Structures are given as C-alpha cells and as structure tokens.
C-alpha cells in the first residue's frame, strides 16, 4: 500500500521541522507551529501564538485538518520572528497512540490538560487535572476562571474529545493560580 500524499507531506514537514499553518475549517480554528508527531488518527503540533511566543502542545484529529500551509510570506515571516530557544524539549515523550494515551502523557508532562469537544460546542473547553480515567471516560478536576477561582469535577466521554492542549500560556497561568508555582 502506498503512502498517501497527506502522510508523505506531514512526514516531510515533521522531519524538516518546517514551520506550518494548520487550518481546521470545521471548527473555524488554525494553529501555527511545528509538527511533532502524527499517526493515522492524530497529529501533535508545537504551537506558537500570534505574538510569536511558544503556546504549548496541541493534539488534533487528522481527519479534521482542512489545509496545511508552509512557505509563503505570511508563514515564513512568522517563523522568522519565533524565538527558537523557547521551543519545548519534552514534546517527543507524548504518546499519541490514541486520545486516551495523549491525555495521560500530556498530563504527566505538563501537570494539566485542556480538553475540547468541538462537535458538541466549538467554544467550550475544560482546563484542569486528570482525577481518574479509563478507556471510555475521563474525570477532570477543572480549574475555574481566574475570576471565579472555582474548582469542580466533570466526567467526559473520551470519544467526544476532538482536541487536547497543554502547556499553553493560558493553561500555565491557571495552573500557577490554582496550584502555585510548579
């Protein structure tokens, strides 16, 4: 069986550590960064925000990716402004065999996760710590907003998860707020 064009290019972009712009039209989102890993189901990106700062790791389902851009003035000028020294060193330890393994290994690496269930509600996400998890469900001890400082638990069906983030500036700030310096 021959390699698909998508797999061929993702492999090249990962290997060359080419700065890319990944577009997910289905959820009206996009991510700038470097492809860290991928398999048939998932793709992990070391993300950089619009201020060219490191903004954590994002894992998305490959079948939700509409477009991948690289080259061109926009992407190249963005990549030039990135401080390479800010790139994370521990992202290659994240196991993206499945959403469940990604959740566990991201939590182990970062001490928090952000879970998105975009097919249900594009704007809703849950930031917190894994309280308990099995192959079907996850219980997250949520961090509330910095305004409420509220902690609560939420039980989520793992199959409904469309994206997992960790290590971003927003999550790191909430983690410091709720858990103190880590």
Short mmCIF file of C-alpha atoms in Angstrom, two decimals:
data_model
loop_
_atom_site.label_atom_id
_atom_site.label_comp_id
_atom_site.label_asym_id
_atom_site.label_seq_id
_atom_site.Cartn_x
_atom_site.Cartn_y
_atom_site.Cartn_z
CA UNK A 1 0.00 0.00 0.00
CA UNK A 2 1.43 3.36 -0.97
CA UNK A 3 1.70 6.28 1.40
CA UNK A 4 -1.00 8.94 0.99
CA UNK A 5 0.04 12.38 -0.18
CA UNK A 6 -1.05 13.83 3.18
CA UNK A 7 1.11 11.35 5.10
CA UNK A 8 4.05 11.92 2.75
CA UNK A 9 3.99 15.69 3.28
CA UNK A 10 3.27 15.54 7.02
CA UNK A 11 6.28 13.23 7.34
CA UNK A 12 8.50 15.63 5.36
CA UNK A 13 7.28 18.70 7.28
CA UNK A 14 7.86 16.89 10.59
CA UNK A 15 11.30 15.62 9.57
CA UNK A 16 12.45 19.03 8.25
CA UNK A 17 10.84 20.84 11.23
CA UNK A 18 9.17 23.22 8.79
CA UNK A 19 7.01 25.93 10.36
CA UNK A 20 3.41 25.29 9.24
CA UNK A 21 -0.05 26.83 9.42
CA UNK A 22 -2.68 24.14 10.08
CA UNK A 23 -6.27 25.10 9.29
CA UNK A 24 -9.32 23.32 10.73
CA UNK A 25 -12.24 24.89 8.88
CA UNK A 26 -14.78 22.61 10.59
CA UNK A 27 -14.13 24.40 13.91
CA UNK A 28 -13.00 27.75 12.45
CA UNK A 29 -9.55 27.48 14.03
CA UNK A 30 -5.97 27.39 12.92
CA UNK A 31 -2.61 26.75 14.52
CA UNK A 32 0.89 27.93 13.65
CA UNK A 33 3.77 25.73 14.69
CA UNK A 34 5.90 22.67 14.16
CA UNK A 35 4.60 19.13 13.63
CA UNK A 36 5.97 16.99 16.46
CA UNK A 37 4.32 13.67 15.71
CA UNK A 38 1.41 12.07 13.87
CA UNK A 39 -0.22 8.72 13.17
CA UNK A 40 -3.30 7.66 11.19
CA UNK A 41 -5.66 9.31 13.72
CA UNK A 42 -3.86 12.19 15.47
CA UNK A 43 -1.36 14.99 14.88
CA UNK A 44 0.59 16.92 17.51
CA UNK A 45 1.80 20.47 16.93
CA UNK A 46 4.12 22.65 18.97
CA UNK A 47 2.02 25.81 18.74
CA UNK A 48 3.08 29.45 18.61
CA UNK A 49 0.61 32.29 19.15
CA UNK A 50 0.08 35.47 17.14
CA UNK A 51 2.76 37.20 19.24
CA UNK A 52 5.24 34.53 18.05
CA UNK A 53 5.52 33.05 21.55
CA UNK A 54 5.51 29.35 22.41
CA UNK A 55 1.94 28.37 23.27
CA UNK A 56 2.05 24.71 24.20
CA UNK A 57 1.23 21.45 22.51
CA UNK A 58 -1.96 20.81 20.55
CA UNK A 59 -3.22 17.39 19.52
CA UNK A 60 -5.94 17.29 16.89
CA UNK A 61 -7.64 14.59 14.87
CA UNK A 62 -6.09 14.33 11.42
CA UNK A 63 -9.44 13.96 9.68
CA UNK A 64 -10.47 17.43 10.91
CA UNK A 65 -7.50 19.13 9.20
CA UNK A 66 -8.66 21.03 6.10
CA UNK A 67 -5.39 22.55 4.96
CA UNK A 68 -1.70 22.68 5.84
CA UNK A 69 0.27 25.67 4.58
CA UNK A 70 4.00 26.27 4.56
CA UNK A 71 6.24 28.67 2.72
CA UNK A 72 4.83 31.97 1.50
CA UNK A 73 5.45 35.38 3.02
CA UNK A 74 2.94 35.07 5.89
CA UNK A 75 4.20 31.75 7.24
CA UNK A 76 7.89 32.48 6.58
CA UNK A 77 7.82 35.93 8.19
CA UNK A 78 6.02 34.47 11.21
CA UNK A 79 8.63 31.70 11.52
CA UNK A 80 11.49 34.23 11.37
CA UNK A 81 10.04 36.09 14.38
CA UNK A 82 9.90 32.95 16.55
CA UNK A 83 12.48 32.62 19.29
CA UNK A 84 13.77 29.07 18.65
CA UNK A 85 15.19 28.92 22.20
CA UNK A 86 11.61 28.92 23.52
CA UNK A 87 10.84 25.61 21.83
CA UNK A 88 9.97 22.86 24.28
CA UNK A 89 12.28 19.91 24.75
CA UNK A 90 9.87 17.37 26.23
CA UNK A 91 7.25 17.13 23.48
CA UNK A 92 8.64 13.95 21.97
CA UNK A 93 7.59 11.96 25.04
CA UNK A 94 3.89 12.48 24.31
CA UNK A 95 2.21 9.22 23.30
CA UNK A 96 -0.38 9.90 20.60
CA UNK A 97 -1.36 6.27 20.03
CA UNK A 98 -4.90 7.35 20.99
CA UNK A 99 -6.69 10.29 22.59
CA UNK A 100 -6.52 8.39 25.91
CA UNK A 101 -2.73 7.88 25.76
CA UNK A 102 -2.31 11.50 24.65
CA UNK A 103 -4.35 12.71 27.65
CA UNK A 104 -2.26 10.64 30.09
CA UNK A 105 1.14 11.51 28.70
CA UNK A 106 0.33 15.21 28.26
CA UNK A 107 -0.91 15.35 31.85
CA UNK A 108 2.25 13.58 33.04
CA UNK A 109 4.42 16.09 31.15
CA UNK A 110 2.54 19.32 31.87
CA UNK A 111 0.50 18.70 35.04
CA UNK A 112 -2.69 19.92 33.34
CA UNK A 113 -4.70 19.40 30.16
CA UNK A 114 -7.29 21.29 28.17
CA UNK A 115 -9.99 19.20 26.53
CA UNK A 116 -12.18 20.30 23.61
CA UNK A 117 -15.41 18.62 22.47
CA UNK A 118 -15.93 20.78 19.39
CA UNK A 119 -18.58 18.61 17.72
CA UNK A 120 -20.84 19.41 20.68
CA UNK A 121 -19.82 23.04 21.32
CA UNK A 122 -16.97 24.75 19.47
CA UNK A 123 -16.44 27.41 22.14
CA UNK A 124 -16.48 25.19 25.24
CA UNK A 125 -13.30 23.73 26.72
CA UNK A 126 -12.22 22.28 30.05
CA UNK A 127 -8.87 23.01 31.73
CA UNK A 128 -7.69 21.03 34.71
CA UNK A 129 -6.11 17.93 36.16
CA UNK A 130 -6.96 14.31 35.44
CA UNK A 131 -8.72 12.93 38.51
CA UNK A 132 -9.44 9.48 37.08
CA UNK A 133 -9.57 7.89 33.65
CA UNK A 134 -10.28 4.61 31.91
CA UNK A 135 -10.55 3.70 28.22
CA UNK A 136 -14.01 5.29 27.86
CA UNK A 137 -14.26 8.19 30.30
CA UNK A 138 -12.19 10.86 31.98
CA UNK A 139 -12.92 12.80 35.16
CA UNK A 140 -11.24 16.21 35.15
CA UNK A 141 -10.82 18.33 38.26
CA UNK A 142 -11.45 21.60 36.46
CA UNK A 143 -9.75 24.91 37.08
CA UNK A 144 -12.37 27.63 37.06
CA UNK A 145 -11.68 31.03 35.56
CA UNK A 146 -9.30 33.43 37.24
CA UNK A 147 -12.39 35.44 38.15
CA UNK A 148 -14.21 32.63 39.97
CA UNK A 149 -11.29 30.52 41.25
CA UNK A 150 -13.86 27.73 41.27
CA UNK A 151 -12.85 24.03 41.23
CA UNK A 152 -15.29 21.39 40.06
CA UNK A 153 -15.33 17.93 38.52
CA UNK A 154 -16.55 16.96 35.07
CA UNK A 155 -17.00 13.48 33.58
CA UNK A 156 -16.38 13.37 29.82
CA UNK A 157 -16.75 10.63 27.21
CA UNK A 158 -13.28 10.26 25.64
CA UNK A 159 -14.82 9.51 22.21
CA UNK A 160 -16.31 13.04 22.15
CA UNK A 161 -12.90 14.72 22.56
CA UNK A 162 -11.72 16.42 19.37
CA UNK A 163 -8.62 18.27 20.59
CA UNK A 164 -6.29 18.27 23.58
CA UNK A 165 -3.94 21.13 24.52
CA UNK A 166 -1.35 21.53 27.27
CA UNK A 167 1.46 23.87 28.18
CA UNK A 168 -0.05 26.98 26.64
CA UNK A 169 0.21 30.38 28.26
CA UNK A 170 -3.44 30.43 29.40
CA UNK A 171 -3.20 26.94 30.97
CA UNK A 172 0.14 27.71 32.59
CA UNK A 173 -1.29 30.87 34.15
CA UNK A 174 -4.33 29.00 35.51
CA UNK A 175 -2.06 26.23 36.83
CA UNK A 176 0.06 28.79 38.68
CA UNK A 177 -3.08 30.44 40.04
CA UNK A 178 -4.65 27.21 41.32
CA UNK A 179 -1.59 25.17 42.28
CA UNK A 180 1.10 27.75 42.97
CA UNK A 181 4.43 27.73 41.15
CA UNK A 182 5.29 24.40 39.61
#
